Each structure stands twice: as C-alpha cells, then as structure tokens.
Short mmCIF file of C-alpha atoms and ligand atoms in Angstrom, two decimals:
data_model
loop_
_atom_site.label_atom_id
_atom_site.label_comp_id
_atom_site.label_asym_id
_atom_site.label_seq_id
_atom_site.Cartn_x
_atom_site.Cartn_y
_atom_site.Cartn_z
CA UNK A 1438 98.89 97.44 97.73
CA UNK A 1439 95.26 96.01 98.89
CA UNK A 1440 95.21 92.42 100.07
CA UNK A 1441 93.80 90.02 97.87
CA UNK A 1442 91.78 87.65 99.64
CA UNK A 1443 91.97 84.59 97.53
CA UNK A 1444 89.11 81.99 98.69
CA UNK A 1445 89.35 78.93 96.59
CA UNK A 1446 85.89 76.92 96.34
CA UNK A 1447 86.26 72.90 97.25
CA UNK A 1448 85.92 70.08 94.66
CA UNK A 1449 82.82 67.99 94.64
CA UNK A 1450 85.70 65.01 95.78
CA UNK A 1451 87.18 67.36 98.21
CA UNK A 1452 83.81 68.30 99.98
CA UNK A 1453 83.23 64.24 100.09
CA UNK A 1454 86.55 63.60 101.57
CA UNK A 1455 85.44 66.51 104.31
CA UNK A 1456 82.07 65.00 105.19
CA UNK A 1457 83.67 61.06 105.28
CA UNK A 1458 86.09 62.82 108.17
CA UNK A 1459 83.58 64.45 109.84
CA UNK A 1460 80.86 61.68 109.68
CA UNK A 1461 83.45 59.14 110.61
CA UNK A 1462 84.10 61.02 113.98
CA UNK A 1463 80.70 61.94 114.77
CA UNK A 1464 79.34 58.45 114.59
CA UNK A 1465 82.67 56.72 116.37
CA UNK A 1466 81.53 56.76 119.36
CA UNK A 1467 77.67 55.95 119.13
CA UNK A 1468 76.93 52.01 118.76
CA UNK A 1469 73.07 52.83 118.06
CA UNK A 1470 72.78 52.32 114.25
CA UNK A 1471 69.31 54.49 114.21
CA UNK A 1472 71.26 57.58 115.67
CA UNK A 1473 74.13 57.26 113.54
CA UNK A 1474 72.20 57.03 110.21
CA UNK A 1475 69.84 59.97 111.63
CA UNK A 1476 72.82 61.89 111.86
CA UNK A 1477 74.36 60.95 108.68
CA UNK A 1478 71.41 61.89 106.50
CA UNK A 1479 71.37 65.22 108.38
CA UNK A 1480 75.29 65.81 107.65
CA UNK A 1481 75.14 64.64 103.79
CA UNK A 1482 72.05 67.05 103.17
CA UNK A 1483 74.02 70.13 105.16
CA UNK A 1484 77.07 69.51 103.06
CA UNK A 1485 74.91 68.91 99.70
CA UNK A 1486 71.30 70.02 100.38
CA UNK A 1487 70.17 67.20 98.16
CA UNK A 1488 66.04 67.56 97.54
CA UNK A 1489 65.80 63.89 99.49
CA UNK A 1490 68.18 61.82 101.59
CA UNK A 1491 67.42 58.51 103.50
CA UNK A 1492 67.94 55.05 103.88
CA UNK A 1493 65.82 52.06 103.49
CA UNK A 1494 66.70 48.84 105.30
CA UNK A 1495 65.99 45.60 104.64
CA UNK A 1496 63.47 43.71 106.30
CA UNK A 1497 62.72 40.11 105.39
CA UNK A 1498 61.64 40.65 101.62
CA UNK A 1499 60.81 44.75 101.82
CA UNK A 1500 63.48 47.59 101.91
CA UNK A 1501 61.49 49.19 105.00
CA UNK A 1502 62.10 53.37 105.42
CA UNK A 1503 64.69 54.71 107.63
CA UNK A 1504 66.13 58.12 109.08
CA UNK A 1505 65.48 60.30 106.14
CA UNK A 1506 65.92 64.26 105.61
CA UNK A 1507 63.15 65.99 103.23
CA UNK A 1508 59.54 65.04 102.35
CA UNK A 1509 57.13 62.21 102.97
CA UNK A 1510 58.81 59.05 101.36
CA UNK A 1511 57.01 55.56 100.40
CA UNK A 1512 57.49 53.36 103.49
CA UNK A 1513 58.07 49.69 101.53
CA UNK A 1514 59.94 48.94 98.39
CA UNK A 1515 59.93 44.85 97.30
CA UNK A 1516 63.16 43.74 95.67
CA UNK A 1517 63.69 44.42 92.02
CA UNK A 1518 60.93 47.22 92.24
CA UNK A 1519 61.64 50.92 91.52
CA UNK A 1520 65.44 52.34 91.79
CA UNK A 1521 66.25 50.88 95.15
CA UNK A 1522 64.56 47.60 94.78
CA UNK A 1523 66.84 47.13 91.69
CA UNK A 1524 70.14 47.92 93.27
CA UNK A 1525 69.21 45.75 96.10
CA UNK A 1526 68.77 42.81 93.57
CA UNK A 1527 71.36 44.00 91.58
CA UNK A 1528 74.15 44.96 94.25
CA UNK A 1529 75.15 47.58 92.59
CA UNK A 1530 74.84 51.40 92.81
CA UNK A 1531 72.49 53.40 90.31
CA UNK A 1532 72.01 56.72 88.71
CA UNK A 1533 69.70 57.79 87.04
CA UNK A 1534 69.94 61.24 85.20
CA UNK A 1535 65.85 61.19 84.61
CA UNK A 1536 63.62 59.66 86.71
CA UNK A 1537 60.68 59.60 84.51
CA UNK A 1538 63.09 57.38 81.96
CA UNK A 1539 63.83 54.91 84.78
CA UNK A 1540 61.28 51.95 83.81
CA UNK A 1541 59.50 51.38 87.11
CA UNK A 1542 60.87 54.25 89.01
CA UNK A 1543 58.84 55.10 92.06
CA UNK A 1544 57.54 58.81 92.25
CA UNK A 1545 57.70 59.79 95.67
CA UNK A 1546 57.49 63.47 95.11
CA UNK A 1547 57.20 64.90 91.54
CA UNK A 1548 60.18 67.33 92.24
CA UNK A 1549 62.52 64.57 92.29
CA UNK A 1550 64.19 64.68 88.96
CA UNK A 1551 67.44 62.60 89.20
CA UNK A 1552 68.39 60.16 91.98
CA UNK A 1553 71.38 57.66 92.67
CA UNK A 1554 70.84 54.38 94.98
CA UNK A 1555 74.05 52.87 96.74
CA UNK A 1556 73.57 49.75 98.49
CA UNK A 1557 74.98 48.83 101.62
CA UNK A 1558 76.46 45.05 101.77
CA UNK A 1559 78.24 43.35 104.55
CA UNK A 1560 79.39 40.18 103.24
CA UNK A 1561 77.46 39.46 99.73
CA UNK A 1562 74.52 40.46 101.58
CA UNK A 1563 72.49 43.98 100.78
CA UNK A 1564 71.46 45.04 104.22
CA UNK A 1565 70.33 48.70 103.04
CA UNK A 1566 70.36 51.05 100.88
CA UNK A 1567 71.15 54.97 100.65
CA UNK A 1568 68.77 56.94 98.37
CA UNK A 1569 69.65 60.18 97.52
CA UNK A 1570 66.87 62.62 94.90
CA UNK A 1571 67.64 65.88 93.66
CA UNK A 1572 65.59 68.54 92.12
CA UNK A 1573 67.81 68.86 88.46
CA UNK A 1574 68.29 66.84 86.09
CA UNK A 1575 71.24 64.93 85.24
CA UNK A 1576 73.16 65.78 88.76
CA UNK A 1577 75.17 62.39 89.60
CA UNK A 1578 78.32 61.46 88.34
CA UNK A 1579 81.48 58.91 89.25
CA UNK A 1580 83.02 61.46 91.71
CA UNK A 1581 79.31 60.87 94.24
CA UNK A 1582 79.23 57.35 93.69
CA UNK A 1583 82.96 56.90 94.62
CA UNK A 1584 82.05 59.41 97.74
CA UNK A 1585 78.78 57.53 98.41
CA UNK A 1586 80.20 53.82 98.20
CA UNK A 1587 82.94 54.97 100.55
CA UNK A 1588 80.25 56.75 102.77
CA UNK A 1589 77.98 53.13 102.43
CA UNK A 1590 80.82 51.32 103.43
CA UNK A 1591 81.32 53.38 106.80
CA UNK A 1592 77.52 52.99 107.45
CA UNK A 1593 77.95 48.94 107.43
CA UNK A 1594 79.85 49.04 110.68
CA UNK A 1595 77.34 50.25 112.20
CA UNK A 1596 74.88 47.62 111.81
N1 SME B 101 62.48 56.72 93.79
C1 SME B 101 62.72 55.56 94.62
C2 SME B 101 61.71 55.49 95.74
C3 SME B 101 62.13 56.17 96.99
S1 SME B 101 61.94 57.85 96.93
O1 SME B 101 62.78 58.41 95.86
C4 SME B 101 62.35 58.55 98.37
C5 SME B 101 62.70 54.31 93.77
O2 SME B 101 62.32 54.36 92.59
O3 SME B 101 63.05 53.26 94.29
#
C-alpha cells in the first residue's frame, strides 16, 4: 500500500502563535527598537504577505512613519485623524472591513481595501501603532487582533 502523505495546513491562530515564537527570539537579543520593528514588519508580511505593514510612532502630537514593508505610506497622521489617529485617541484596536466606509480613512494607496490598527501602550500611554492593509475586503477578524495585540505587546519592550 502507497504512503499517504498527510500535510495538514496551520490555523490562522496557529501561524500567529509560530511568528510570536519566532519574532520573540529574533528580536531578544537586539536593544535597537528601529532594527527590531524593521525586522518585525519583514517577518509578519513573510508569514501573511499583507498588501501593507508598518508602524507609526508617536511624536509629540503626530503618529510619525516607521519601518514599514510595501508601498509609499503618508509620513504624519494627527490624533483622532484617519484609522490610526483614531485608535491612538481611542486606545483601542480597529478593523475595518471597507476602507472607503471608514469616515475619514486615509487613502494611502487605492489597493488597500481593509485594514486593522493595534496600538501599542506602555502604561495608559499610546506610544505607536501597528497598521496593517490588505488588498480584499473584509479580511480581519478576532483571531488577528488577539495575534496582533499579543504581537503589540512584545513590540513595547522594546521601546
Ligand atoms: N489608512 C491609514 C493611513 C496609513 S496607510 O494605510 C499606510 C489611516 O486611515 O489612518
């Protein structure tokens, strides 16, 4: 009788347990926060190949661009503008199945059709936040913001 090779295909929750592990020891031994959000964006997008990964980080009253993987991005954001600006106000991680039904949303490339924002807090404070776009509609769901928060929490030891 023939082998059967029996390849079983990982959960969305297992693939984010497998990228927290692997982030968590490529970034243990690097103090420079620059270099370990560089490297994060790059491992998120090579596990996911989401249309648009980066981070913005705030500076005085502007959410400033950071390390990013995928197409020119706005550079400034103020606070309660666009998707991040609002979960920077509103500490609190959003998705949004259609961008164009977002009131406010900023269009940084028209082939971003749905996005979720996670902020990063240390203390009560929003320091950053992660912005992930991708080209479908309707893509996010509970399992990436529970993978996401638990990735944003990782990333706010590094600051
Ligand atoms: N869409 C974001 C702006 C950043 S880009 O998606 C990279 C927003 O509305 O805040």
């Amino acid at each position: 009788m023939a082998n059967k090779l029996i390849i079983k295909e990982e959960t969305k929750q297992e693939k984010y347990e497998s990228l927290y592990i692997q982030l968590k020891s490529l970034t243990q031994d690097e103090p420079d926060l620059i270099a370990n959000l560089s490297n994060c964006t790059s491992v998120i997008k090579s596990f996911f190949g989401f249309y648009w990964i980066g981070f913005y980080l705030v500076k005085k009253d502007q959410l400033v661009l950071g390390p990013f993987q995928g197409t020119v991005a706005c550079t400034r954001i103020q606070k309660g503008k666009g998707v991040c600006g609002t979960s920077w106000l509103n500490k609190e991680t959003i998705i949004v199945d259609d961008v164009d039904q977002f009131p406010g949303h900023i269009a940084c490339s028209s082939e971003s059709k749905s996005e979720i924002v996670v902020p990063i807090i240390i203390g009560n404070e929003v320091i950053a936040v992660l912005d992930i776009d991708h080209d479908q509609y309707s893509t996010f769901d509970s399992t990436d913001k529970n993978g996401l928060e638990k990735i944003a929490d990782l990333t706010s030891t590094w600051f």
